[in-house]
mmCIF file of C-alpha atoms in Angstrom:
data_model
loop_
_atom_site.group_PDB
_atom_site.id
_atom_site.type_symbol
_atom_site.label_atom_id
_atom_site.label_comp_id
_atom_site.label_asym_id
_atom_site.label_seq_id
_atom_site.Cartn_x
_atom_site.Cartn_y
_atom_site.Cartn_z
ATOM 1 C CA MET A 29 -47.025 49.183 -46.836
ATOM 2 C CA ASN A 30 -46.179 49.009 -50.565
ATOM 3 C CA GLU A 31 -44.466 51.860 -52.402
ATOM 4 C CA SER A 32 -47.694 53.221 -54.015
ATOM 5 C CA ALA A 33 -49.328 53.497 -50.647
ATOM 6 C CA ASP A 34 -46.337 55.506 -49.297
ATOM 7 C CA GLY A 35 -46.508 57.837 -52.262
ATOM 8 C CA HIS A 36 -50.306 58.445 -51.623
ATOM 9 C CA TRP A 37 -49.682 59.371 -47.989
ATOM 10 C CA MET A 38 -46.607 61.521 -48.837
ATOM 11 C CA ARG A 39 -48.776 63.611 -51.234
ATOM 12 C CA LEU A 40 -51.077 64.332 -48.380
ATOM 13 C CA ALA A 41 -48.043 65.580 -46.478
ATOM 14 C CA LEU A 42 -46.950 67.552 -49.396
ATOM 15 C CA ALA A 43 -50.284 69.314 -49.284
ATOM 16 C CA GLN A 44 -49.619 70.279 -45.688
ATOM 17 C CA ALA A 45 -46.184 71.496 -46.763
ATOM 18 C CA ARG A 46 -47.740 73.748 -49.335
ATOM 19 C CA ALA A 47 -50.187 75.065 -46.855
ATOM 20 C CA ALA A 48 -47.213 76.013 -44.540
ATOM 21 C CA ALA A 49 -45.412 77.771 -47.321
ATOM 22 C CA GLN A 50 -48.612 79.913 -47.933
ATOM 23 C CA ASP A 51 -48.518 80.923 -44.293
ATOM 24 C CA GLY A 52 -44.846 81.995 -44.683
ATOM 25 C CA GLU A 53 -43.392 78.958 -42.799
ATOM 26 C CA VAL A 54 -40.762 76.740 -44.189
ATOM 27 C CA PRO A 55 -42.684 74.209 -46.195
ATOM 28 C CA VAL A 56 -42.673 70.877 -44.281
ATOM 29 C CA GLY A 57 -45.663 68.852 -43.806
ATOM 30 C CA ALA A 58 -46.583 65.495 -41.924
ATOM 31 C CA VAL A 59 -49.395 63.066 -41.591
ATOM 32 C CA VAL A 60 -49.855 60.086 -39.239
ATOM 33 C CA VAL A 61 -51.435 56.870 -40.544
ATOM 34 C CA HIS A 62 -52.861 54.182 -38.052
ATOM 35 C CA GLN A 63 -53.802 50.863 -39.463
ATOM 36 C CA GLY A 64 -54.374 52.231 -42.868
ATOM 37 C CA GLN A 65 -56.363 55.402 -41.845
ATOM 38 C CA LEU A 66 -55.356 58.883 -41.658
ATOM 39 C CA ILE A 67 -55.670 60.097 -38.090
ATOM 40 C CA ALA A 68 -53.637 63.351 -38.033
ATOM 41 C CA THR A 69 -52.025 66.059 -40.077
ATOM 42 C CA GLY A 70 -49.338 68.627 -39.140
ATOM 43 C CA ARG A 71 -47.468 71.375 -40.850
ATOM 44 C CA ASN A 72 -44.571 73.765 -39.780
ATOM 45 C CA ALA A 73 -45.860 76.704 -37.469
ATOM 46 C CA PRO A 74 -42.871 77.804 -35.408
ATOM 47 C CA VAL A 75 -43.130 81.407 -36.669
ATOM 48 C CA GLN A 76 -46.820 81.960 -36.395
ATOM 49 C CA GLY A 77 -47.026 80.239 -33.085
ATOM 50 C CA HIS A 78 -43.747 81.702 -31.614
ATOM 51 C CA ASP A 79 -42.961 78.082 -30.764
ATOM 52 C CA PRO A 80 -39.585 76.514 -31.624
ATOM 53 C CA THR A 81 -41.153 73.015 -31.123
ATOM 54 C CA ALA A 82 -43.916 73.501 -33.675
ATOM 55 C CA HIS A 83 -42.386 71.415 -36.449
ATOM 56 C CA ALA A 84 -44.699 69.576 -38.669
ATOM 57 C CA GLU A 85 -43.881 66.160 -36.962
ATOM 58 C CA ILE A 86 -44.575 67.391 -33.482
ATOM 59 C CA VAL A 87 -47.795 69.023 -34.564
ATOM 60 C CA ALA A 88 -48.933 65.720 -36.165
ATOM 61 C CA LEU A 89 -47.828 63.601 -33.120
ATOM 62 C CA ARG A 90 -49.885 65.752 -30.782
ATOM 63 C CA ALA A 91 -52.852 65.397 -32.908
ATOM 64 C CA ALA A 92 -52.467 61.662 -33.342
ATOM 65 C CA ALA A 93 -52.092 61.215 -29.606
ATOM 66 C CA GLN A 94 -55.320 63.195 -28.949
ATOM 67 C CA HIS A 95 -57.178 61.137 -31.593
ATOM 68 C CA LEU A 96 -56.052 57.781 -30.146
ATOM 69 C CA GLY A 97 -56.421 58.865 -26.431
ATOM 70 C CA ASN A 98 -52.739 57.727 -25.941
ATOM 71 C CA TYR A 99 -49.356 59.120 -26.051
ATOM 72 C CA ARG A 100 -48.044 55.853 -27.416
ATOM 73 C CA LEU A 101 -48.530 55.720 -31.125
ATOM 74 C CA GLN A 102 -47.881 52.107 -31.799
ATOM 75 C CA ASP A 103 -48.916 50.619 -35.259
ATOM 76 C CA CYS A 104 -48.568 54.170 -36.602
ATOM 77 C CA THR A 105 -46.598 55.433 -39.482
ATOM 78 C CA LEU A 106 -45.537 59.075 -39.751
ATOM 79 C CA TYR A 107 -44.956 60.560 -43.257
ATOM 80 C CA VAL A 108 -42.934 63.863 -43.464
ATOM 81 C CA THR A 109 -41.626 65.745 -46.530
ATOM 82 C CA LEU A 110 -38.261 66.454 -44.876
ATOM 83 C CA GLU A 111 -35.878 64.246 -42.889
ATOM 84 C CA PRO A 112 -36.601 64.690 -39.268
ATOM 85 C CA CYS A 113 -34.397 66.644 -36.870
ATOM 86 C CA ALA A 114 -33.151 65.580 -33.630
ATOM 87 C CA MET A 115 -36.046 66.928 -31.669
ATOM 88 C CA CYS A 116 -38.708 65.299 -33.821
ATOM 89 C CA SER A 117 -36.872 62.048 -34.069
ATOM 90 C CA GLY A 118 -36.631 61.841 -30.323
ATOM 91 C CA ALA A 119 -40.330 62.468 -29.940
ATOM 92 C CA MET A 120 -41.130 59.666 -32.484
ATOM 93 C CA LEU A 121 -38.961 57.256 -30.453
ATOM 94 C CA HIS A 122 -40.656 58.331 -27.246
ATOM 95 C CA ALA A 123 -44.110 57.814 -28.858
ATOM 96 C CA ARG A 124 -43.226 54.293 -30.034
ATOM 97 C CA VAL A 125 -43.992 55.215 -33.653
ATOM 98 C CA ALA A 126 -43.589 52.017 -35.716
ATOM 99 C CA ARG A 127 -42.393 53.475 -38.989
ATOM 100 C CA VAL A 128 -41.155 56.807 -40.296
ATOM 101 C CA VAL A 129 -41.160 57.698 -43.965
ATOM 102 C CA PHE A 130 -39.586 60.902 -45.268
ATOM 103 C CA GLY A 131 -39.122 62.651 -48.472
ATOM 104 C CA ALA A 132 -36.157 64.876 -49.082
ATOM 105 C CA ALA A 133 -32.890 64.412 -47.005
ATOM 106 C CA ASP A 134 -31.663 67.201 -44.823
ATOM 107 C CA ALA A 135 -27.827 67.412 -45.069
ATOM 108 C CA LYS A 136 -27.749 70.040 -42.278
ATOM 109 C CA THR A 137 -29.986 68.762 -39.410
ATOM 110 C CA GLY A 138 -31.443 65.417 -40.595
ATOM 111 C CA VAL A 139 -30.734 62.654 -37.964
ATOM 112 C CA ALA A 140 -32.362 59.836 -40.002
ATOM 113 C CA GLY A 141 -29.205 59.038 -41.901
ATOM 114 C CA SER A 142 -27.701 62.432 -43.095
ATOM 115 C CA VAL A 143 -25.939 64.072 -40.147
ATOM 116 C CA LEU A 144 -26.419 60.940 -38.116
ATOM 117 C CA ASN A 145 -28.985 58.065 -37.610
ATOM 118 C CA LEU A 146 -30.652 58.359 -34.320
ATOM 119 C CA PHE A 147 -33.113 55.535 -35.263
ATOM 120 C CA ALA A 148 -30.273 53.032 -35.686
ATOM 121 C CA GLN A 149 -28.995 53.300 -32.127
ATOM 122 C CA PRO A 150 -29.326 49.730 -30.648
ATOM 123 C CA GLN A 151 -29.060 50.967 -27.059
ATOM 124 C CA LEU A 152 -32.501 52.606 -27.479
ATOM 125 C CA ASN A 153 -35.251 50.615 -25.938
ATOM 126 C CA HIS A 154 -37.469 51.187 -29.026
ATOM 127 C CA GLN A 155 -36.636 50.607 -32.686
ATOM 128 C CA THR A 156 -38.537 52.584 -35.321
ATOM 129 C CA GLN A 157 -38.290 51.484 -39.023
ATOM 130 C CA VAL A 158 -37.213 54.343 -41.320
ATOM 131 C CA GLN A 159 -37.516 54.859 -44.995
ATOM 132 C CA GLY A 160 -36.228 57.887 -46.925
ATOM 133 C CA GLY A 161 -36.595 59.260 -50.432
ATOM 134 C CA VAL A 162 -40.352 58.828 -50.965
ATOM 135 C CA LEU A 163 -41.297 61.547 -53.482
ATOM 136 C CA ALA A 164 -37.901 63.152 -52.707
ATOM 137 C CA GLU A 165 -37.578 65.266 -55.742
ATOM 138 C CA GLU A 166 -41.078 66.859 -55.231
ATOM 139 C CA CYS A 167 -40.385 67.466 -51.560
ATOM 140 C CA ALA A 168 -36.975 69.033 -52.260
ATOM 141 C CA ALA A 169 -38.376 71.091 -55.125
ATOM 142 C CA LEU A 170 -40.893 72.630 -52.984
ATOM 143 C CA LEU A 171 -38.301 73.564 -50.336
ATOM 144 C CA GLY A 172 -36.026 74.959 -53.065
ATOM 145 C CA ALA A 173 -38.754 77.085 -54.573
ATOM 146 C CA PHE A 174 -39.597 78.420 -51.109
ATOM 147 C CA PHE A 175 -36.051 79.436 -50.312
ATOM 148 C CA ARG A 176 -35.370 80.928 -53.723
ATOM 149 C CA ALA A 177 -38.395 83.129 -53.278
ATOM 150 C CA ARG A 178 -37.283 84.090 -49.896
ATOM 151 C CA ARG A 179 -33.834 85.084 -51.170
ATOM 152 C CA CYS A 180 -35.452 87.107 -53.958
ATOM 153 C CA GLN A 181 -37.600 88.886 -51.267
ATOM 154 C CA GLN A 182 -34.644 89.442 -49.104
ATOM 155 C CA ARG A 183 -32.642 90.963 -52.011
ATOM 156 C CA ALA A 184 -35.608 93.299 -52.912
ATOM 157 C CA GLN A 185 -35.678 94.514 -49.323
ATOM 158 C CA ALA A 186 -32.043 95.167 -49.378
ATOM 159 C CA ILE A 187 -32.361 97.201 -52.564
ATOM 160 C CA ALA A 188 -35.296 98.992 -51.016
ATOM 161 C CA ARG A 189 -32.983 99.945 -48.158
ATOM 162 C CA HIS A 190 -30.163 100.868 -50.387
ATOM 163 C CA PRO A 191 -31.715 101.945 -53.695
ATOM 164 C CA LEU A 192 -29.252 102.205 -56.645
ATOM 165 C CA ARG A 193 -28.607 105.618 -57.991
ATOM 166 C CA ASP A 194 -29.244 106.128 -61.718
ATOM 167 C CA ASP A 195 -25.641 107.218 -62.267
ATOM 168 C CA ALA A 196 -24.231 103.954 -60.700
ATOM 169 C CA LEU A 197 -24.014 100.373 -61.224
ATOM 170 C CA ARG A 198 -24.011 97.515 -58.644
ATOM 171 C CA THR A 199 -22.147 94.242 -59.331
ATOM 172 C CA PRO A 200 -24.486 91.262 -59.050
ATOM 173 C CA GLU A 201 -23.819 88.992 -55.951
ATOM 174 C CA ALA A 202 -23.439 86.055 -58.312
ATOM 175 C CA ARG A 203 -20.055 87.339 -59.377
ATOM 176 C CA PHE A 204 -18.753 86.716 -55.884
ATOM 177 C CA ALA A 205 -20.458 83.397 -55.200
ATOM 178 C CA ASP A 206 -17.671 81.003 -55.986
ATOM 179 C CA LEU A 207 -14.630 82.894 -54.670
ATOM 180 C CA PRO A 208 -12.750 80.782 -52.062
ATOM 181 C CA ASP A 209 -11.850 81.888 -48.518
ATOM 182 C CA TYR A 210 -14.386 84.672 -48.415
ATOM 183 C CA PRO A 211 -17.166 83.710 -45.970
ATOM 184 C CA TRP A 212 -17.269 87.109 -44.144
ATOM 185 C CA ALA A 213 -20.659 88.733 -43.551
ATOM 186 C CA PRO A 214 -21.218 91.874 -45.712
ATOM 187 C CA HIS A 215 -21.931 95.246 -44.127
ATOM 188 C CA TYR A 216 -23.365 98.219 -45.965
ATOM 189 C CA VAL A 217 -23.796 101.858 -45.429
ATOM 190 C CA ASN A 218 -25.291 104.557 -47.880
ATOM 191 C CA ASP A 219 -26.400 107.420 -45.544
ATOM 192 C CA LEU A 220 -22.965 109.113 -45.016
ATOM 193 C CA PRO A 221 -23.117 112.719 -46.336
ATOM 194 C CA ALA A 222 -20.414 112.338 -48.826
ATOM 195 C CA LEU A 223 -21.941 109.116 -50.108
ATOM 196 C CA ALA A 224 -25.134 110.770 -51.159
ATOM 197 C CA GLY A 225 -26.943 107.532 -51.406
ATOM 198 C CA LEU A 226 -24.045 105.380 -52.917
ATOM 199 C CA ARG A 227 -23.709 102.009 -51.195
ATOM 200 C CA LEU A 228 -20.515 101.303 -49.491
ATOM 201 C CA HIS A 229 -19.600 97.750 -48.660
ATOM 202 C CA TYR A 230 -17.295 96.825 -45.778
ATOM 203 C CA LEU A 231 -16.174 93.806 -43.565
ATOM 204 C CA ASP A 232 -16.289 94.182 -39.867
ATOM 205 C CA GLU A 233 -15.068 91.209 -37.791
ATOM 206 C CA GLY A 234 -13.979 90.762 -34.249
ATOM 207 C CA PRO A 235 -14.892 92.462 -31.035
ATOM 208 C CA ARG A 236 -16.719 95.886 -31.413
ATOM 209 C CA GLU A 237 -15.801 97.103 -27.862
ATOM 210 C CA ALA A 238 -12.323 98.483 -27.655
ATOM 211 C CA SER A 239 -10.094 97.457 -24.706
ATOM 212 C CA HIS A 240 -6.556 98.442 -23.654
ATOM 213 C CA THR A 241 -5.223 95.360 -25.324
ATOM 214 C CA SER A 242 -7.323 95.147 -28.465
ATOM 215 C CA ILE A 243 -6.521 96.780 -31.799
ATOM 216 C CA THR A 244 -8.750 97.792 -34.653
ATOM 217 C CA TRP A 245 -6.901 96.969 -37.866
ATOM 218 C CA LEU A 246 -8.108 99.233 -40.593
ATOM 219 C CA CYS A 247 -7.328 97.527 -43.803
ATOM 220 C CA LEU A 248 -7.320 99.579 -47.026
ATOM 221 C CA HIS A 249 -7.006 98.018 -50.473
ATOM 222 C CA GLY A 250 -5.163 99.321 -53.397
ATOM 223 C CA THR A 251 -6.215 99.399 -57.081
ATOM 224 C CA PRO A 252 -7.242 97.172 -58.769
ATOM 225 C CA ALA A 253 -7.857 95.025 -55.479
ATOM 226 C CA TRP A 254 -10.718 95.073 -52.951
ATOM 227 C CA SER A 255 -11.421 93.763 -49.408
ATOM 228 C CA TYR A 256 -10.777 90.201 -50.812
ATOM 229 C CA VAL A 257 -6.961 90.834 -50.617
ATOM 230 C CA TYR A 258 -7.308 90.614 -46.823
ATOM 231 C CA ARG A 259 -9.155 87.244 -46.781
ATOM 232 C CA HIS A 260 -6.188 85.535 -45.185
ATOM 233 C CA TRP A 261 -5.626 88.146 -42.554
ATOM 234 C CA LEU A 262 -9.005 88.170 -41.086
ATOM 235 C CA PRO A 263 -9.093 84.868 -39.318
ATOM 236 C CA VAL A 264 -5.622 85.461 -37.944
ATOM 237 C CA LEU A 265 -6.163 88.861 -36.535
ATOM 238 C CA THR A 266 -9.615 88.018 -35.122
ATOM 239 C CA ALA A 267 -8.231 84.961 -33.484
ATOM 240 C CA ALA A 268 -5.763 87.180 -31.676
ATOM 241 C CA GLY A 269 -8.681 89.219 -30.250
ATOM 242 C CA HIS A 270 -8.533 92.138 -32.569
ATOM 243 C CA ARG A 271 -11.223 93.877 -34.646
ATOM 244 C CA VAL A 272 -10.679 94.064 -38.530
ATOM 245 C CA VAL A 273 -12.506 96.541 -40.777
ATOM 246 C CA ALA A 274 -11.959 96.452 -44.494
ATOM 247 C CA PRO A 275 -13.954 98.674 -46.738
ATOM 248 C CA ASP A 276 -14.456 98.437 -50.551
ATOM 249 C CA LEU A 277 -13.809 102.026 -51.937
ATOM 250 C CA ILE A 278 -16.638 103.203 -54.111
ATOM 251 C CA GLY A 279 -16.088 101.877 -57.351
ATOM 252 C CA PHE A 280 -14.460 98.728 -56.125
ATOM 253 C CA GLY A 281 -15.527 95.307 -54.725
ATOM 254 C CA LYS A 282 -19.100 95.008 -53.646
ATOM 255 C CA SER A 283 -19.543 98.839 -53.383
ATOM 256 C CA ASP A 284 -21.591 100.689 -55.838
ATOM 257 C CA LYS A 285 -19.785 101.974 -59.029
ATOM 258 C CA PRO A 286 -20.424 105.315 -60.420
ATOM 259 C CA LYS A 287 -20.460 105.183 -64.164
ATOM 260 C CA LYS A 288 -18.396 108.186 -65.004
ATOM 261 C CA ASP A 289 -14.628 108.406 -64.496
ATOM 262 C CA SER A 290 -14.830 111.977 -63.536
ATOM 263 C CA PHE A 291 -16.762 111.120 -60.294
ATOM 264 C CA HIS A 292 -13.715 109.691 -58.759
ATOM 265 C CA THR A 293 -11.201 112.277 -56.865
ATOM 266 C CA LEU A 294 -8.903 111.403 -54.120
ATOM 267 C CA GLN A 295 -10.387 114.248 -51.944
ATOM 268 C CA TRP A 296 -13.899 112.782 -52.220
ATOM 269 C CA HIS A 297 -12.772 109.274 -51.425
ATOM 270 C CA GLN A 298 -10.818 110.645 -48.441
ATOM 271 C CA GLN A 299 -13.869 112.360 -47.169
ATOM 272 C CA VAL A 300 -16.028 109.240 -47.474
ATOM 273 C CA LEU A 301 -13.412 107.341 -45.495
ATOM 274 C CA ARG A 302 -13.285 109.975 -42.708
ATOM 275 C CA GLU A 303 -17.082 109.857 -42.315
ATOM 276 C CA TRP A 304 -17.050 106.095 -42.361
ATOM 277 C CA VAL A 305 -14.434 106.005 -39.567
ATOM 278 C CA GLU A 306 -16.560 108.380 -37.476
ATOM 279 C CA ARG A 307 -19.666 106.251 -38.208
ATOM 280 C CA LEU A 308 -18.161 102.999 -36.942
ATOM 281 C CA ASP A 309 -16.524 104.854 -34.052
ATOM 282 C CA LEU A 310 -13.188 103.197 -34.467
ATOM 283 C CA GLN A 311 -10.866 103.382 -31.480
ATOM 284 C CA ARG A 312 -7.233 102.427 -31.066
ATOM 285 C CA ALA A 313 -7.014 101.902 -34.918
ATOM 286 C CA VAL A 314 -3.927 100.901 -36.723
ATOM 287 C CA LEU A 315 -3.900 101.605 -40.564
ATOM 288 C CA VAL A 316 -2.783 98.816 -42.983
ATOM 289 C CA LEU A 317 -2.148 99.780 -46.546
ATOM 290 C CA HIS A 318 -2.149 97.535 -49.529
ATOM 291 C CA GLY A 319 -0.380 98.497 -52.772
ATOM 292 C CA ASN A 320 -1.254 102.159 -53.604
ATOM 293 C CA ALA A 321 -3.925 102.443 -50.979
ATOM 294 C CA GLY A 322 -1.818 105.200 -49.119
ATOM 295 C CA GLU A 323 -3.026 107.613 -51.803
ATOM 296 C CA CYS A 324 -6.492 107.708 -50.406
ATOM 297 C CA GLY A 325 -5.693 106.569 -46.778
ATOM 298 C CA ALA A 326 -2.342 107.665 -45.649
ATOM 299 C CA GLN A 327 -3.547 110.861 -44.060
ATOM 300 C CA LEU A 328 -6.199 109.319 -41.803
ATOM 301 C CA PRO A 329 -4.099 109.069 -38.789
ATOM 302 C CA VAL A 330 -2.904 112.643 -39.288
ATOM 303 C CA GLN A 331 -6.551 114.090 -39.717
ATOM 304 C CA MET A 332 -8.054 111.923 -36.943
ATOM 305 C CA PRO A 333 -5.230 111.319 -34.447
ATOM 306 C CA GLU A 334 -7.681 110.679 -31.599
ATOM 307 C CA ARG A 335 -8.907 107.419 -33.320
ATOM 308 C CA PHE A 336 -5.381 106.031 -34.352
ATOM 309 C CA MET A 337 -2.539 104.720 -32.270
ATOM 310 C CA ASP A 338 0.864 106.627 -32.504
ATOM 311 C CA THR A 339 2.839 103.422 -31.868
ATOM 312 C CA PRO A 340 0.887 100.237 -31.759
ATOM 313 C CA ASP A 341 1.745 98.166 -28.621
ATOM 314 C CA ALA A 342 1.106 94.989 -30.542
ATOM 315 C CA SER A 343 2.571 94.118 -33.915
ATOM 316 C CA LEU A 344 1.043 92.022 -36.670
ATOM 317 C CA PRO A 345 0.962 88.295 -35.886
ATOM 318 C CA ALA A 346 4.007 86.552 -37.170
ATOM 319 C CA ASP A 347 1.889 83.877 -38.963
ATOM 320 C CA LEU A 348 0.210 86.458 -41.358
ATOM 321 C CA SER A 349 0.951 85.749 -45.029
ATOM 322 C CA PRO A 350 2.268 88.506 -47.097
ATOM 323 C CA LEU A 351 -0.276 90.637 -48.864
ATOM 324 C CA GLU A 352 -0.612 89.866 -52.548
ATOM 325 C CA VAL A 353 -1.429 91.553 -55.752
ATOM 326 C CA LEU A 354 -4.750 89.835 -56.850
ATOM 327 C CA PRO A 355 -3.979 87.560 -59.842
ATOM 328 C CA GLU A 356 -5.735 88.090 -63.062
ATOM 329 C CA GLY A 357 -8.853 86.033 -63.127
ATOM 330 C CA ALA A 358 -12.013 85.582 -61.104
ATOM 331 C CA ALA A 359 -10.860 87.221 -57.860
ATOM 332 C CA CYS A 360 -9.508 90.367 -59.657
ATOM 333 C CA ASP A 361 -12.318 90.530 -62.216
ATOM 334 C CA ALA A 362 -15.363 89.627 -60.045
ATOM 335 C CA PRO A 363 -16.362 93.173 -59.124
ATOM 336 C CA PHE A 364 -15.937 94.457 -62.789
ATOM 337 C CA PRO A 365 -18.402 92.528 -65.093
ATOM 338 C CA ASP A 366 -18.299 95.241 -67.885
ATOM 339 C CA ARG A 367 -16.660 98.396 -68.918
ATOM 340 C CA GLY A 368 -19.232 100.659 -67.215
ATOM 341 C CA SER A 369 -18.243 99.254 -63.876
ATOM 342 C CA ARG A 370 -14.549 100.002 -64.298
ATOM 343 C CA ALA A 371 -14.844 103.752 -64.176
ATOM 344 C CA ALA A 372 -12.841 103.760 -60.780
ATOM 345 C CA LEU A 373 -10.095 101.665 -62.312
ATOM 346 C CA ARG A 374 -9.592 104.156 -65.111
ATOM 347 C CA ALA A 375 -9.845 107.301 -62.916
ATOM 348 C CA PHE A 376 -7.339 105.938 -60.312
ATOM 349 C CA GLU A 377 -4.990 105.002 -63.051
ATOM 350 C CA ARG A 378 -5.103 108.435 -64.452
ATOM 351 C CA VAL A 379 -4.767 110.102 -61.177
ATOM 352 C CA LEU A 380 -1.779 108.023 -60.109
ATOM 353 C CA ARG A 381 -0.044 108.634 -63.541
ATOM 354 C CA GLU A 382 -0.499 112.342 -63.023
ATOM 355 C CA ARG A 383 0.779 112.431 -59.458
ATOM 356 C CA LYS A 384 3.952 110.686 -60.634
ATOM 357 C CA LYS A 385 4.583 113.374 -63.024
ATOM 358 C CA LEU A 386 4.635 115.953 -60.265
#
């Protein structure tokens, strides 16, 4: 087939992909052509069908086999808008499909040249011709638009679960997008009594169930830092079998930021931390303090002795790097895009200055 014919059939596959998107499925579409005639169509349907095999290619292959009355699909070309995965590629090879034409490459699961090329294995008893990149930009744009819309919907749902108070700000996620060594999943809570609806962000990695050998390392940041300061400790401590929790104090990091300096008192922050420790049901905890974090957290083991270890029976691993003061620049400034979001910084600076005078 010439290039213009490939484009024609791929546009029919794109129509199937758009129909899949309207059904809430990842927009991938496929068609099967036999001797110049369209004999089958397919679109993604794993969500609606509760079927992990219901990829567009599999749906189209099944329909084509029914049309021909034969599970062998010789002299057939399958067009699909996204590079096939291992499952679909294997099915095409079993069906003896003569040719596969795809649109956009899939760097994560594609096995027609991206992750690997299943079709180029000479040991297999059937060789299928493969051509990629037909209407690639249109196919990729459809997928990109779908996932952007899904991310917007997820953000809207998150905001609905954790609405922002009128007297607070929330740092846009884009501010944190390019920071290195910070792949950790975010956790949020906003229903602690002291929070009164403010959203507190924290990291929680490692085993949740306490044992006689595991330790929960409660890592508190000082000012102007945030949980990012522990980014190099998390993989080392979790690799040793321990749990690591690291909150962003309200006004810092990814937590909500009240606009008024007067909102921040040490007593209120201490109360939030106590309620948060209870909520997470921390056991066998060891407190780690960065910089001036002791102003807020040093009393936790005294106030909650049942949750903290008197003398840890395991020390910090030797390969931990020293905690640092976050350097000026992206990592330090990411949580604070404007003056209004810096109320906690100003308040803590004033409190610490006053305490030094005592």
